[in-house]
XYZ file of C-alpha atoms in Angstrom:
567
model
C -8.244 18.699 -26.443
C -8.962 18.179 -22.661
C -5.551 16.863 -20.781
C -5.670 13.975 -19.278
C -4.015 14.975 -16.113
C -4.305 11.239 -13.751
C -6.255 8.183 -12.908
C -7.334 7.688 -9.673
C -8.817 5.348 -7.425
C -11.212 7.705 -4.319
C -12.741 6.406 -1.665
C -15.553 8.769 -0.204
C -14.080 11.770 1.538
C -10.522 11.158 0.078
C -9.205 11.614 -3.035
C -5.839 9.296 -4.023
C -5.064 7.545 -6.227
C -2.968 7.648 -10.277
C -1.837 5.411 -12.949
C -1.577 5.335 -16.627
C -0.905 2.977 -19.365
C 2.100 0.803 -19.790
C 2.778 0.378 -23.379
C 5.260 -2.375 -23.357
C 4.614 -5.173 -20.577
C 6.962 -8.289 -20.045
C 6.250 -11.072 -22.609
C 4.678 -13.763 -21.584
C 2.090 -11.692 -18.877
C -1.497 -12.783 -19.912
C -4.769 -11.212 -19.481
C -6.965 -12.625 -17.020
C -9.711 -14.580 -19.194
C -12.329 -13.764 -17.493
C -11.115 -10.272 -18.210
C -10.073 -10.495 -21.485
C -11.997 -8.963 -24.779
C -11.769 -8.251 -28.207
C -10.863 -3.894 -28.548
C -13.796 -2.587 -29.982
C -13.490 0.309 -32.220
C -14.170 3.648 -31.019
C -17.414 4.841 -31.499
C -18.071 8.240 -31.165
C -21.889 8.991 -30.184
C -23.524 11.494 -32.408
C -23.931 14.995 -29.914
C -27.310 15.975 -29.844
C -27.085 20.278 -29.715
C -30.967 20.046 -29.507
C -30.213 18.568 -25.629
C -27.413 21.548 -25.354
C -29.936 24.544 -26.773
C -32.087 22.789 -23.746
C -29.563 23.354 -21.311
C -28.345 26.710 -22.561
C -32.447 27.903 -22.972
C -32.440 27.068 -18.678
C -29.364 28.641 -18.467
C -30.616 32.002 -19.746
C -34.057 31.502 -17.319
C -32.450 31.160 -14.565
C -29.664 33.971 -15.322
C -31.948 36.285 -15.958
C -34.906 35.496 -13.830
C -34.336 33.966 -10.605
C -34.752 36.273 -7.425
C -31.424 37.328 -6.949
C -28.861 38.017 -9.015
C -26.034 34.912 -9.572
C -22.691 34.926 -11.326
C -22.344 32.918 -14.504
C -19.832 30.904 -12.736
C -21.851 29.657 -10.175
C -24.676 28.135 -12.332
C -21.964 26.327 -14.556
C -19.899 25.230 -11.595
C -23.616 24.148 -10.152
C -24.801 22.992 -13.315
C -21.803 20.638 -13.935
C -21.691 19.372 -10.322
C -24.814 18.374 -10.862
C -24.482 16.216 -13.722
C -21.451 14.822 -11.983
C -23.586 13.617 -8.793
C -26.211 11.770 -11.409
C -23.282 9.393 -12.083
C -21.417 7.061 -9.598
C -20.012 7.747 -5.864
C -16.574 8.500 -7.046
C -17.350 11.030 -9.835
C -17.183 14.434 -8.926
C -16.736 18.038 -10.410
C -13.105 19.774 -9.150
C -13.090 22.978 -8.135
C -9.763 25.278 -7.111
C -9.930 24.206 -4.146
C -10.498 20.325 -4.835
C -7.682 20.366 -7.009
C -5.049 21.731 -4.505
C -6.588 19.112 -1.976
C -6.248 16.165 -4.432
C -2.760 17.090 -5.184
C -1.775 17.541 -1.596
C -3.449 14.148 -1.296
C -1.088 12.200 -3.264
C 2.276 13.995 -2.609
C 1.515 14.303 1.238
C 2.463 17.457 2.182
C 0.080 19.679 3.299
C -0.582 22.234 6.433
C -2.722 20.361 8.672
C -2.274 18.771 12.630
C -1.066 14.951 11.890
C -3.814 12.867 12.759
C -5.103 9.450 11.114
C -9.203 9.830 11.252
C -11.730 7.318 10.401
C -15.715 7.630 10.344
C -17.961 6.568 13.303
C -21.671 7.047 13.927
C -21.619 10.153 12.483
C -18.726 11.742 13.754
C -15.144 11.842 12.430
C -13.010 9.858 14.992
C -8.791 9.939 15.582
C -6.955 6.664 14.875
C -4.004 7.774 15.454
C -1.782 11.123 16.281
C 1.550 10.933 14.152
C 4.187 11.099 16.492
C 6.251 14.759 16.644
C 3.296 16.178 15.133
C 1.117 18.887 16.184
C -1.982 17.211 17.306
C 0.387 14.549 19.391
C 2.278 17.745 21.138
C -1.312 19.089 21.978
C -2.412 15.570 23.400
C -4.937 14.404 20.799
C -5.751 10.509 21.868
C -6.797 7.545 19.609
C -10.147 6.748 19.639
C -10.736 11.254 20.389
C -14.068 11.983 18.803
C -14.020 15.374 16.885
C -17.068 16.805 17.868
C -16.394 20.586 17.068
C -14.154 22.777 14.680
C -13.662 26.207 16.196
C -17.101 26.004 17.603
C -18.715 24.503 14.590
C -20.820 21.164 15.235
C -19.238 18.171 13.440
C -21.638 15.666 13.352
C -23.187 14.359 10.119
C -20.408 16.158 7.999
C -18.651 14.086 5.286
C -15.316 13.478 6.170
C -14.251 15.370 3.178
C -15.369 18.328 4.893
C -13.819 17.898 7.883
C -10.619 17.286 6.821
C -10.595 20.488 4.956
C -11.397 22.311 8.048
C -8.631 20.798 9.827
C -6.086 21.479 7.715
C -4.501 25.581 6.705
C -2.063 26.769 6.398
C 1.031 27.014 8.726
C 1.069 29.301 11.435
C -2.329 29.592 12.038
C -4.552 27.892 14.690
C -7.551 25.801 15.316
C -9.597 24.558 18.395
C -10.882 21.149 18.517
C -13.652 19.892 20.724
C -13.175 16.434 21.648
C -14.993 13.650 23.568
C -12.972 10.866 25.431
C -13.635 8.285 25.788
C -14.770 7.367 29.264
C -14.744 11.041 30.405
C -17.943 13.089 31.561
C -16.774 16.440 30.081
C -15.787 17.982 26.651
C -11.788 18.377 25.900
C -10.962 21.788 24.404
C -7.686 22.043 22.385
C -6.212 25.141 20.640
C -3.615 23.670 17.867
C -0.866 25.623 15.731
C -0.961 23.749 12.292
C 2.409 22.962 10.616
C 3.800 21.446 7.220
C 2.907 17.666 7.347
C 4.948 15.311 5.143
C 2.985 12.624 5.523
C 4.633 9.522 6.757
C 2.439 6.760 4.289
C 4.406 3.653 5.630
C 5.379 2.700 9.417
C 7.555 -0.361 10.230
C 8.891 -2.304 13.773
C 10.353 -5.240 14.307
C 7.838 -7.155 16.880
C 9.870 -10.288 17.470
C 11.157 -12.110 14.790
C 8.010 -10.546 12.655
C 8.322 -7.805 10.392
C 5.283 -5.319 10.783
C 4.350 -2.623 8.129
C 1.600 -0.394 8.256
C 0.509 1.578 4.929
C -2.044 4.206 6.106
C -2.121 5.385 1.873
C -0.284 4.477 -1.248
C 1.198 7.864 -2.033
C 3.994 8.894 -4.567
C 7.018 7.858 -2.019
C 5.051 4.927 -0.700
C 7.595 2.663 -2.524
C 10.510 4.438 -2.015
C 9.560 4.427 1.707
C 8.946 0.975 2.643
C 12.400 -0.401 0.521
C 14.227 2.129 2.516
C 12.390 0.758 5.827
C 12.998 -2.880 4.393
C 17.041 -2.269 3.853
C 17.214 -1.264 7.593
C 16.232 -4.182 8.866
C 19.061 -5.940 9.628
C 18.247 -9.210 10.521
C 15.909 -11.937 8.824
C 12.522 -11.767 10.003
C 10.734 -15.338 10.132
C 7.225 -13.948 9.144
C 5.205 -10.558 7.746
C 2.308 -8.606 8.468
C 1.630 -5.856 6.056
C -1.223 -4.097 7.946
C -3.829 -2.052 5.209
C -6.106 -1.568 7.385
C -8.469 1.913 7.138
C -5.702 2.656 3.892
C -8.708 4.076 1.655
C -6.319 3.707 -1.163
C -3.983 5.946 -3.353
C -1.624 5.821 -6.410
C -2.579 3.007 -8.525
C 1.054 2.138 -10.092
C 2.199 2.318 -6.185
C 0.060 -0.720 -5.270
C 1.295 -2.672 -7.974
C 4.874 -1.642 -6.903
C 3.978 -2.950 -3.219
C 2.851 -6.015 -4.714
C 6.297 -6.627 -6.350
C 7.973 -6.482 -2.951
C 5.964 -9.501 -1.339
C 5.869 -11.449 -4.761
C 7.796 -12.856 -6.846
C 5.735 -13.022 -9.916
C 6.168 -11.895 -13.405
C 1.854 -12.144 -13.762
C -0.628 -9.395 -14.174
C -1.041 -7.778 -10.992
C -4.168 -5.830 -11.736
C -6.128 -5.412 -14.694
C -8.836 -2.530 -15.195
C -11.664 -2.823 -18.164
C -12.944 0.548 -19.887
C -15.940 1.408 -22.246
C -15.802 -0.602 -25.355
C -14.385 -3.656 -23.104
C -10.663 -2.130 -23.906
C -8.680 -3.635 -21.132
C -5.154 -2.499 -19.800
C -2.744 -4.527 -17.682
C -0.201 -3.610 -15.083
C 2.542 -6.027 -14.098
C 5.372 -3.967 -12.944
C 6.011 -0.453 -11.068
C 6.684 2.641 -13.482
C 7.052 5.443 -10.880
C 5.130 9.023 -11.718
C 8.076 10.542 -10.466
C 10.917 11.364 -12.996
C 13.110 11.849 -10.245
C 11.903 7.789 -9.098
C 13.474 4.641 -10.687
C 12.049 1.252 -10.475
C 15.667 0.470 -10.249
C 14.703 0.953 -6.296
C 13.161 -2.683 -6.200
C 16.240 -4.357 -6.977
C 18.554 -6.652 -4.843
C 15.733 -7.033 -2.316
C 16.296 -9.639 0.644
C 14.534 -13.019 -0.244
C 12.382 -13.526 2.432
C 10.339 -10.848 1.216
C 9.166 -13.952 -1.218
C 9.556 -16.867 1.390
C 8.680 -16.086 4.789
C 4.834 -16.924 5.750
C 2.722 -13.502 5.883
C -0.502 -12.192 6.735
C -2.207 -8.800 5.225
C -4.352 -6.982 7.772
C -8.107 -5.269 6.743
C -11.016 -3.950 7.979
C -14.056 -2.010 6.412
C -11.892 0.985 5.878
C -9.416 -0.819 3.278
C -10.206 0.173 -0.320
C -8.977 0.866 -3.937
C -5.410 0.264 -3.733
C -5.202 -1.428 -0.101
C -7.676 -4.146 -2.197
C -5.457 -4.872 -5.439
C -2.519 -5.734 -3.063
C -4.695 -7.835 -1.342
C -6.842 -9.534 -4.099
C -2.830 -9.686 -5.634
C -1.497 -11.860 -2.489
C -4.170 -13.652 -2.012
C -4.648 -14.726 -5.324
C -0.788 -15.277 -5.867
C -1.166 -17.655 -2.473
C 1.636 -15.173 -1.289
C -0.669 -14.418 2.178
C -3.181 -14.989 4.233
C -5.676 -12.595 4.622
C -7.128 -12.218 8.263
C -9.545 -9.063 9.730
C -12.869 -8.022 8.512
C -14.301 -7.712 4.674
C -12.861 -4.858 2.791
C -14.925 -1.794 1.390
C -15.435 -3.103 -1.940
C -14.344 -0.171 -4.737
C -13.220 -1.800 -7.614
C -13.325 0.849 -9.963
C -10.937 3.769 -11.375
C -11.283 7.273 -12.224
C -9.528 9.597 -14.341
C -9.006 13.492 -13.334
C -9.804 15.476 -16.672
C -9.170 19.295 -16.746
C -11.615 21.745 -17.703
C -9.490 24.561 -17.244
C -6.198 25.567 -15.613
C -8.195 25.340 -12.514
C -10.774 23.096 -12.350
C -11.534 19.724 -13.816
C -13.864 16.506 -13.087
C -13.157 12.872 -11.844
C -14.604 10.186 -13.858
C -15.387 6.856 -13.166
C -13.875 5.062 -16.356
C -12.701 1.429 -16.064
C -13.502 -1.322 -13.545
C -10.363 -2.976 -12.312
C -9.646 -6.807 -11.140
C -7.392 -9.346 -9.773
C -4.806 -11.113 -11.208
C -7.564 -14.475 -11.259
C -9.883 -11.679 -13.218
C -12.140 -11.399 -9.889
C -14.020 -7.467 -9.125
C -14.332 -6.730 -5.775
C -16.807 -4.288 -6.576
C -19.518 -3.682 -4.109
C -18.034 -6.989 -2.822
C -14.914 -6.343 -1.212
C -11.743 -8.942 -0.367
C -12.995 -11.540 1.709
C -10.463 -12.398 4.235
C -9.375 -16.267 4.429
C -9.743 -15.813 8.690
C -12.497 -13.356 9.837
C -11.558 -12.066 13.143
C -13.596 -8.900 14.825
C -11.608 -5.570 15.594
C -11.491 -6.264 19.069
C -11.919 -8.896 21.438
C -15.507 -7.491 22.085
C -16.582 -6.667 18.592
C -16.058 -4.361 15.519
C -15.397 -1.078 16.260
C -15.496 0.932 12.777
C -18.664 0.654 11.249
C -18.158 2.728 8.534
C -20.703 1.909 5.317
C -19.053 0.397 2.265
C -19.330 0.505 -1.074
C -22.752 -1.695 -1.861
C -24.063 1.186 0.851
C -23.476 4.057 -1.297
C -26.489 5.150 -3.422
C -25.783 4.797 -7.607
C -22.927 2.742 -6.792
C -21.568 0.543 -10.187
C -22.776 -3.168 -10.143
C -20.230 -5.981 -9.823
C -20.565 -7.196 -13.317
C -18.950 -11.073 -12.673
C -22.103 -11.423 -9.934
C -25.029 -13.391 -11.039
C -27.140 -11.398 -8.425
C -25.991 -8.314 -7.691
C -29.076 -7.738 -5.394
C -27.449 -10.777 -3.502
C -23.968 -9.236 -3.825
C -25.205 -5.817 -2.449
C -27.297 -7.690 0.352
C -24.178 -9.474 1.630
C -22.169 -6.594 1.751
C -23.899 -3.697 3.280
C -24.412 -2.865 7.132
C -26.699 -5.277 8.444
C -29.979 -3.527 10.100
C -28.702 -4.696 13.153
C -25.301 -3.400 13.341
C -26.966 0.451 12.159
C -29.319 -0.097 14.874
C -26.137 -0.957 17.459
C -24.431 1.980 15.897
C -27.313 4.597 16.558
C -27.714 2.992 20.084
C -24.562 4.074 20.599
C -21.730 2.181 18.768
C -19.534 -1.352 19.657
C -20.210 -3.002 22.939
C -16.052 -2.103 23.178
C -15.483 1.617 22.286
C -12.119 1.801 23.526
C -9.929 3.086 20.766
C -6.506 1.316 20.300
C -3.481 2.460 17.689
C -2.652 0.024 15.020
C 0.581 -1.710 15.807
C 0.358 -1.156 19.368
C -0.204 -4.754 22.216
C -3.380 -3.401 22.342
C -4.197 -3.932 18.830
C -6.518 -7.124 19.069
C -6.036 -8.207 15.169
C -2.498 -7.784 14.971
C -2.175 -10.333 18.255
C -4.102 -12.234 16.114
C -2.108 -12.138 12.869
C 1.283 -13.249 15.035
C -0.549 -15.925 17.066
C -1.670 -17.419 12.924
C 2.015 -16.505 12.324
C 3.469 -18.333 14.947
C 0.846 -21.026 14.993
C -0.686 -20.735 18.027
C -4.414 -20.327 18.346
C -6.011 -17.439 17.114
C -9.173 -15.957 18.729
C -11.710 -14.300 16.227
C -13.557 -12.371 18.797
C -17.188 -11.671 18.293
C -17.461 -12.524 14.482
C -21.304 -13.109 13.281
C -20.895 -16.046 10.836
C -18.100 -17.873 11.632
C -17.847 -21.434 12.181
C -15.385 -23.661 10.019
C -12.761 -22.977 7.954
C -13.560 -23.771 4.031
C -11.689 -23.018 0.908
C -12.644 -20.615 -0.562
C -15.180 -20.086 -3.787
C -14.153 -17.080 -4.803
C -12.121 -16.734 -7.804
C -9.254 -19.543 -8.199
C -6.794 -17.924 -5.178
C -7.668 -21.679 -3.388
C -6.684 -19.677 0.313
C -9.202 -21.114 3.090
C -12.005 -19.210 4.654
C -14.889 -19.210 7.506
C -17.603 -20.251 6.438
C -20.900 -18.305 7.307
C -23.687 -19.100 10.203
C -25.640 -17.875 12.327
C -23.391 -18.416 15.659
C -22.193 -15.496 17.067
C -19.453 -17.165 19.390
C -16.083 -16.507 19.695
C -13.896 -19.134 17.442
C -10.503 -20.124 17.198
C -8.365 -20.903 14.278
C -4.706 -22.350 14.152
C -2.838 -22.195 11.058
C -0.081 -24.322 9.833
C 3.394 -22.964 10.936
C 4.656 -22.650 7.354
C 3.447 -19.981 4.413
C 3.756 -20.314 1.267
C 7.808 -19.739 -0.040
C 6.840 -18.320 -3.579
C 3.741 -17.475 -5.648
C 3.249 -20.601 -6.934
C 2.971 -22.795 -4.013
C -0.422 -23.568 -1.855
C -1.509 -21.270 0.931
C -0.633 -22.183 4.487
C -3.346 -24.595 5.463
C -5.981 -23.705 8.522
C -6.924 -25.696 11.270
C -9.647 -24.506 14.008
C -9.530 -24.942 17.661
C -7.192 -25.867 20.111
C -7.023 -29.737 19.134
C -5.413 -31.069 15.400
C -8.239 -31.236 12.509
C -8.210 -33.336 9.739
C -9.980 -31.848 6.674
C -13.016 -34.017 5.244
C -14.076 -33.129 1.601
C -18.048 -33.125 0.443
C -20.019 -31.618 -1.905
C -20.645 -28.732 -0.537
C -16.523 -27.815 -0.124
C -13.651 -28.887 2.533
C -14.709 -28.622 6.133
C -12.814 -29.822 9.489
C -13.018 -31.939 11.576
C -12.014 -32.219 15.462
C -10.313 -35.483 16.065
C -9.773 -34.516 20.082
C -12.934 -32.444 21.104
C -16.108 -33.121 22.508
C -18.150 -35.794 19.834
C -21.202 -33.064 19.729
C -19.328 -30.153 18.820
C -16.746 -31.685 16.399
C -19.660 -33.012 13.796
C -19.294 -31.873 10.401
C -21.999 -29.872 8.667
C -20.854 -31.935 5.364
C -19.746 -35.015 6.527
C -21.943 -36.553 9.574
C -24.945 -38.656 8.964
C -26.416 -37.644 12.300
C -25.688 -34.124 13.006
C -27.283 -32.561 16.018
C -30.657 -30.448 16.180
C -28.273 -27.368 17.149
C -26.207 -26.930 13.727
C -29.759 -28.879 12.223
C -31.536 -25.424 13.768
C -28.325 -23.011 12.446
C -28.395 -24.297 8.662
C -31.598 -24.039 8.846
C -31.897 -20.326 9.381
C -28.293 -20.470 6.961
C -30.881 -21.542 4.495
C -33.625 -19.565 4.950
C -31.526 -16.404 4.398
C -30.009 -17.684 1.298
């Protein structure tokens, strides 16, 4: 019998990701019922051995035919990689070396340079240096672009693969070739790799605003950001969890995050499998036997009360969306940045042998109000660009990848897929030569143009979405039941401000904080078509409502027009 080893969540180039069953959930927790289904018995499909004397018949051909001779190993590791790539993004054969990777992955420790990276036009670019490591000692910059490994060109490679080049073991050495940004010449730099214990969570007071970053939910995420929490000595008035470019990680982890912002005894995340048998996850059971979810106890309240805001971007996925989708649909934040990648599905590692194995897409997962996000993504309540300029990671998301699984609550998943990939536009920007801004900036720093952002909406003072294609008014939101407000969608691509109400939500049952846009007070008018605002102090022309004005002008007349056409 094959072991079950873990289920993971993978984002392309990274594997993270694991969580099992919990066989005895809180009374009271309810399925979503959009979720829900009867458990259909097992039925196992009658093997066909005619299809396997077919495969071992090509087997022998090729063995003992083809030019040169090749090992039996290498056609069934070939053989069964192929019939892993006929399936979904995120399933994948395992080999040795895959294996060791994937567990380095989600323990994070492994011999590498310390260095956040992200993808960009083709190239594999540096978010961030970790401080004291390596790659900071040696000067690596945000926003570097890796253009060589020891020599080797870099561009076009799967990030996969060049993150396996840069890491090694201690003690030995690599040379990276980097462009800078604004510099006419090539930077050379010969690193010594050490043992990197990934740091997955980063905290600062900025303020009276508590700041975490999660760059991946990995086995001591939890244990991590309580420690971080308890150090903070005194009571922050407001949050910002920042997720962005987290590709994911250890499914029980995100629900355990979730539990430290909520106070909520609900389903956090549900996942669906073959024969519609459904599982539920309401409370954090660590992997770890030397872990105790004894570690989320005696908390400090405001964790539940104080008004917060969750940061993405394109690069967000798997587990960075369940805490998202979580919060937003508990009404427990606001979510503010750019759509998330949209990987709603979860994949089990099964060995083969002691050394290999295969990930398999098995189950679909969704929010607690039974939405999938996949090929969809989180759609933020406030869309605001990645810099003042524009976005600067244009990284493809999940409706981009070829064979990717369908969202199965979308009535058009053409429509869903549309929506969600890069636009032609923005690939023809990219191959031009990227953002109009492609200054790199380090999450959490004054530079960081979203963050700014998130603590102006915090501290309700207007909040500038930069360069945001389809934005113009703030509307509640038809997705799921969450009820959280967000923009609207035209054609303007202006720069728009939005000022929130001063006060978030104190538990998971109230409303979300309420939006207003622009610099004067709105009052919200109601039609058919949703909630839109209304500017009781600006110029008469530009404060008509879409819904709500008899006469609007030829200029939004002109915009829903084109809205319309699209749609």
């Amino acid at each position: 019998m094959l072991k079950v080893w873990r289920t993971l969540l993978f984002i392309t180039g990274l594997s993270v990701g694991l969580t099992y069953a919990q066989d005895d959930s809180p009374s009271g927790t309810q399925i979503p019922e959009s979720v829900q289904s009867m458990h259909a018995e097992s039925v196992e499909e009658t093997f066909s051995y005619e299809q396997l004397r077919r495969f071992a018949r090509a087997f022998a051909l090729v063995k003992n035919q083809y030019v040169e001779p090749i090992s039996d190993e290498k056609l069934v590791d070939a053989a069964i990689a192929g019939m892993m790539n006929e399936l979904d993004p995120h399933s994948s054969y395992l080999n040795k070396d895959d294996m060791i990777d994937l567990q380095e992955e989600t323990e994070g420790e492994f011999g590498g340079l310390g260095i956040e990276v992200g993808e960009d036009n083709g190239f594999v670019k540096i978010i961030s240096p970790i401080e004291g490591t390596p790659a900071a000692k040696a000067g690596v910059l945000p926003g570097d672009v890796i253009v060589k490994i020891n020599g080797e060109e870099m561009k076009g490679k799967q990030m996969s693969e060049v993150i396996k080049l840069l890491r090694g073991d201690p003690g030995t050495t690599i040379t990276l070739t980097l462009r800078r940004a604004k510099s006419p010449t090539l930077v050379d730099l010969e690193i010594k790799r050490e043992l990197i214990k990934g740091r997955s969570v980063r905290s600062k007071m900025i303020d009276d605003t508590a700041y975490f970053r999660i760059s991946q939910f990995q086995t001591n995420t939890v244990n991590d950001l309580v420690h971080q929490i308890r150090a903070i000595k005194t009571t922050p008035n407001s949050i910002v969890l920042d997720l962005r470019n987290d590709p994911g990680g250890l499914l029980n982890v995100s629900v355990g995050v979730v539990q430290i912002f909520s106070d909520t005894k609900r389903t956090i995340v549900s996942t669906k499998a073959r024969n519609h048998v459904v599982e539920e996850f309401s409370r954090y059971t660590p992997d770890n036997i030397l872990q105790t979810s004894a570690v989320l106890k005696d908390l400090p309240n405001w964790l539940h009360s104080v008004p917060m805001v969750v940061l993405l971007n394109v690069g967000s996925a798997s587990a960075s969306e369940i805490v998202a989708g979580a919060l937003q649909d508990f009404k427990r934040a606001t979510i503010m940045g750019n759509r998330s990648f949209g990987k709603g599905s979860v994949q089990v590692v099964l060995a083969i042998d002691e050394d290999t194995g295969i990930k398999l897409t098995t189950a679909r997962y969704y929010t607690p109000n039974g939405r999938s996000i996949q090929a969809k993504g989180i759609k933020p309540d406030i869309v605001v660009s990645d810099t003042a300029k524009g976005d600067l990671f244009r990284t493809p998301r999940e409706a981009d990848l070829a064979d990717h699984l369908k969202n199965e609550n979308a009535e058009d998943d053409t429509a869903v897929d549309k929506d969600n990939a890069v636009k032609e536009d923005t690939k023809q920007e990219t191959e031009a030569g990227g953002s109009k801004d492609e200054t790199m900036y380090e999450f959490g720093s004054d530079q960081d143009f979203q963050l700014q952002q998130a603590l102006n909406y915090l501290h309700g003072k207007p909040v500038n979405q930069g360069v945001v294609a389809d934005a113009v008014k703030i509307n509640k939101s038809a997705e799921g039941d969450s009820g959280n407000k967000t923009l609207e969608e035209s054609e303007s691509n202006t720069k728009e401000v939005a000022e929130p109400a001063k006060k978030a939500p104190n538990d998971a049952t109230q409303d979300s904080p309420s939006s207003t846009v622009g610099d004067a007070t709105k009052t919200e008018t109601t039609s058919s078509k949703g909630t839109t605002t209304k500017d009781n102090h600006a110029d008469k022309e530009s404060s008509k409502s879409l819904n709500g004005d008899k006469e609007p002008t030829k200029a939004l007349d002109k915009a829903l027009d084109k809205v319309l056409e699209k749609k």
